PDB file of C-alpha atoms in Angstrom:
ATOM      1  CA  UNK A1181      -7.883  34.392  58.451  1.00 94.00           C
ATOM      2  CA  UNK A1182      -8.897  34.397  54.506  1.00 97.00           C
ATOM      3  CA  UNK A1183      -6.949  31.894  52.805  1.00 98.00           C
ATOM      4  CA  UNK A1184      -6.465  32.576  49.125  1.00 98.00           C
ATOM      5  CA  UNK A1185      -6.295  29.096  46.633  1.00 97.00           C
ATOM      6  CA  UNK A1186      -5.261  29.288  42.809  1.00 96.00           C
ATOM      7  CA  UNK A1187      -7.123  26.420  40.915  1.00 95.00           C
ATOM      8  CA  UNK A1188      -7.335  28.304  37.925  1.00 90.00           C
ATOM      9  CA  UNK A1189      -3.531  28.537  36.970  1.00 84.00           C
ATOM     10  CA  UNK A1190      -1.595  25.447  37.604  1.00 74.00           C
ATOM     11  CA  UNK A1191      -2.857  23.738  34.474  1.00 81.00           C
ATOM     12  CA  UNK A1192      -4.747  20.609  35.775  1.00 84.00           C
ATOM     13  CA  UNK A1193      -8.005  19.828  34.145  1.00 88.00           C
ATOM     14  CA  UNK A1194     -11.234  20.667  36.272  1.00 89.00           C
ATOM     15  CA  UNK A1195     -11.387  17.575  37.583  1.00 91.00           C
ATOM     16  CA  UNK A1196      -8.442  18.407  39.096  1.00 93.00           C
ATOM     17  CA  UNK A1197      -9.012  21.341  40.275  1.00 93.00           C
ATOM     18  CA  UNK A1198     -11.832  20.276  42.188  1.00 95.00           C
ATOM     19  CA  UNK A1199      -9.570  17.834  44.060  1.00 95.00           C
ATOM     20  CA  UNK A1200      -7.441  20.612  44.616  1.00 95.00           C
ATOM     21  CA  UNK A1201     -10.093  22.686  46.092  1.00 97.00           C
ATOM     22  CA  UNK A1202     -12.315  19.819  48.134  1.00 97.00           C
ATOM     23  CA  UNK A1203      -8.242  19.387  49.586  1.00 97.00           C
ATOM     24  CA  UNK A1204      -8.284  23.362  50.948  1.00 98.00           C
ATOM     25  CA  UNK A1205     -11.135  23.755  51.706  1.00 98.00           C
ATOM     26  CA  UNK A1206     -11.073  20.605  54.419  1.00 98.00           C
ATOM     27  CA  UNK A1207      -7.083  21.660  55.608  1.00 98.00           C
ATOM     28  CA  UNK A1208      -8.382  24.978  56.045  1.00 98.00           C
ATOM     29  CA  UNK A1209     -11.288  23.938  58.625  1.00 97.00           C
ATOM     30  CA  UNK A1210      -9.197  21.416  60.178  1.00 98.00           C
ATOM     31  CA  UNK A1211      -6.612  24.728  60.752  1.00 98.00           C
ATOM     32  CA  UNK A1212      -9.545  26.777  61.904  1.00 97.00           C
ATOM     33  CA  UNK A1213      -9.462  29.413  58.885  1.00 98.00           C
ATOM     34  CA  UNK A1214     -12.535  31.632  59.104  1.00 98.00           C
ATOM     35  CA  UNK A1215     -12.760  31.784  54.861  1.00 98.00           C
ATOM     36  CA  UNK A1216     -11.195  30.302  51.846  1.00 98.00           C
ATOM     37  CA  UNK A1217     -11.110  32.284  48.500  1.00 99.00           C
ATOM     38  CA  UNK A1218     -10.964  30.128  45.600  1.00 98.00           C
ATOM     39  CA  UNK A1219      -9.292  31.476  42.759  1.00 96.00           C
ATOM     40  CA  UNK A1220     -11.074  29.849  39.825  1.00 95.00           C
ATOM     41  CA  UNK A1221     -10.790  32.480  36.809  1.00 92.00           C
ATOM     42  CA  UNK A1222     -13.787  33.933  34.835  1.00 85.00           C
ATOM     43  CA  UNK A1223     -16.880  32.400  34.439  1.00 53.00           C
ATOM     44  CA  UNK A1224     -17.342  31.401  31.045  1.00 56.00           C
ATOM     45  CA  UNK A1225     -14.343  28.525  32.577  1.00 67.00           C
ATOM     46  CA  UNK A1226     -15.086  24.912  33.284  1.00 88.00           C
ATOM     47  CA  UNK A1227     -13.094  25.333  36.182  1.00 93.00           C
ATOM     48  CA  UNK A1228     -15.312  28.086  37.421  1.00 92.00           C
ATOM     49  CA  UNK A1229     -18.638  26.427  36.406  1.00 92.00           C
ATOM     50  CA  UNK A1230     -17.426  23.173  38.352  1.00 94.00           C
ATOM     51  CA  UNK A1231     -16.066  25.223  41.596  1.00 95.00           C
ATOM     52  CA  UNK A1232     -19.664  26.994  41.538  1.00 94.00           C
ATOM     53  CA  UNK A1233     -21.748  23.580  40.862  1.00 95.00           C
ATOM     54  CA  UNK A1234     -20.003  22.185  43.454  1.00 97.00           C
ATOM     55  CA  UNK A1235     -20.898  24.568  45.737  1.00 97.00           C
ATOM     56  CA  UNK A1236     -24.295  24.162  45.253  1.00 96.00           C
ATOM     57  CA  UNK A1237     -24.083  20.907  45.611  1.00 96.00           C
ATOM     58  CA  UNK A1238     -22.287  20.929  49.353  1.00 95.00           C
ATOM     59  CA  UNK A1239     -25.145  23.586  50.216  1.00 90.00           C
ATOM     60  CA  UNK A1240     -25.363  23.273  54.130  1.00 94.00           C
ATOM     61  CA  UNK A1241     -21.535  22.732  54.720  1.00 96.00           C
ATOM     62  CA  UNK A1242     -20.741  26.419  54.797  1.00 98.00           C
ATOM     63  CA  UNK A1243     -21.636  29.427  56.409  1.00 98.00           C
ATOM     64  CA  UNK A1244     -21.895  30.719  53.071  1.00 98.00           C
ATOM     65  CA  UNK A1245     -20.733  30.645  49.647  1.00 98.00           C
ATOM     66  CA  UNK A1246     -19.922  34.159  48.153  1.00 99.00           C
ATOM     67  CA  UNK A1247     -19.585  34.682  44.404  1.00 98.00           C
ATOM     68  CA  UNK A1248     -16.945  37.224  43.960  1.00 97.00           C
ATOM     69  CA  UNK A1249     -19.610  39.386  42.415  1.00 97.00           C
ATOM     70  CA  UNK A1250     -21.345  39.977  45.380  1.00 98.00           C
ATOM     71  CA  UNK A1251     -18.242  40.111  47.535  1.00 99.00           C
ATOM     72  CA  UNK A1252     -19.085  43.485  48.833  1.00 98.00           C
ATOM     73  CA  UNK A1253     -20.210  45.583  51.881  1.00 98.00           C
ATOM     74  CA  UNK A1254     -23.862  45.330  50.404  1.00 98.00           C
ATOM     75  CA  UNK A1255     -23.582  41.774  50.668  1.00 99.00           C
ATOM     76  CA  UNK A1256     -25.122  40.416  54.869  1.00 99.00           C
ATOM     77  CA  UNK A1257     -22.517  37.214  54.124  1.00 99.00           C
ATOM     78  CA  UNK A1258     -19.526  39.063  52.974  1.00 98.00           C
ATOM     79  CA  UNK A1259     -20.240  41.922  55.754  1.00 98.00           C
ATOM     80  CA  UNK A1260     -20.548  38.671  58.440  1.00 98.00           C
ATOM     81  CA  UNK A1261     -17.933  36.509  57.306  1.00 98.00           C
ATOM     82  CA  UNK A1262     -15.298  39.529  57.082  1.00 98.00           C
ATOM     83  CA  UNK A1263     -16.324  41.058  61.258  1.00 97.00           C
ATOM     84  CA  UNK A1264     -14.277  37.372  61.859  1.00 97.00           C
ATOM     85  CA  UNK A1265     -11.682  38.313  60.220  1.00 97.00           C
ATOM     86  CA  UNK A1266      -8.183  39.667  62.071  1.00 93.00           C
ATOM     87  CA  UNK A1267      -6.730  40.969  59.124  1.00 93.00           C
ATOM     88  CA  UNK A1268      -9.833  42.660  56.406  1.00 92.00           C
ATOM     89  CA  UNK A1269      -7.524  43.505  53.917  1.00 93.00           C
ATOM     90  CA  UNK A1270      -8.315  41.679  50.285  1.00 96.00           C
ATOM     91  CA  UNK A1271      -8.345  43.568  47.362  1.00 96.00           C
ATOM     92  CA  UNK A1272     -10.937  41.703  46.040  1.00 98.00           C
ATOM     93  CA  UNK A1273     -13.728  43.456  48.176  1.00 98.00           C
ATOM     94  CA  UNK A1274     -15.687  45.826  46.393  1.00 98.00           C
ATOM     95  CA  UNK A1275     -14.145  44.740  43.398  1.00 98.00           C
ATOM     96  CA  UNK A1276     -17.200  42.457  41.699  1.00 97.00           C
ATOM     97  CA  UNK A1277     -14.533  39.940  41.014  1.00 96.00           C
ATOM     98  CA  UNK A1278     -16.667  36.769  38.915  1.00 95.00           C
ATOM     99  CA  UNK A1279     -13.035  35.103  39.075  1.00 95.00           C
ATOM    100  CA  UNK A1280     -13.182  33.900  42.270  1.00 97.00           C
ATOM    101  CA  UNK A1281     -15.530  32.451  45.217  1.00 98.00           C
ATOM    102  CA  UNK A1282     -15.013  33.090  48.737  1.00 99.00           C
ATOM    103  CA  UNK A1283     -16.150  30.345  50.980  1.00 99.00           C
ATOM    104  CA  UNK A1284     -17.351  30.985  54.725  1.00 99.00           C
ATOM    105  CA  UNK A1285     -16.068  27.797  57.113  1.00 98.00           C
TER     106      UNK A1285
END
């Protein structure tokens, strides 16, 4: 299953929002979820320069961490991550979207 998380749009501050996603991300892989995609909006956001920072900084928890830009059948991670998935529907596949980051449990 890929869980889908809006951070970006419930108008807490980024601190906030990175409660909010340190909070899915560990219900998630107590549930067992294969991936969580973070919905952080553009970029050029705090809230998306603290979800990606913070990635970096938990490097080793995850399978992988997949920018939405490089969510896409050229991407080994993305190609991986989705063959565990029941359902592969997500219409953010293929669609170089820099608003959000997938994360591989």
């Amino acid at each position: 299953m890929l869980r889908t998380v809006d951070i970006a749009h419930a108008g807490q501050s980024s601190s906030e929002a990175l409660i909010l996603l340190e909070v899915a991300i560990s219900k998630a892989k107590e549930e067992g979820v294969v991936a969580v995609k973070i919905i952080h909006g553009l970029g050029s956001g705090s809230i998306a320069e603290k979800v990606r920072s913070w990635a970096q900084e938990q490097k080793g928890r995850f399978k992988a961490v997949i920018p939405g830009e490089d969510y896409n059948a050229f991407n080994k991670d993305a190609v991986n991550m989705r063959s565990e998935l029941s359902n592969k529907q997500d219409r953010d596949f293929n669609s170089r979207n820099p608003g959000v980051t997938i994360f591989w449990l």
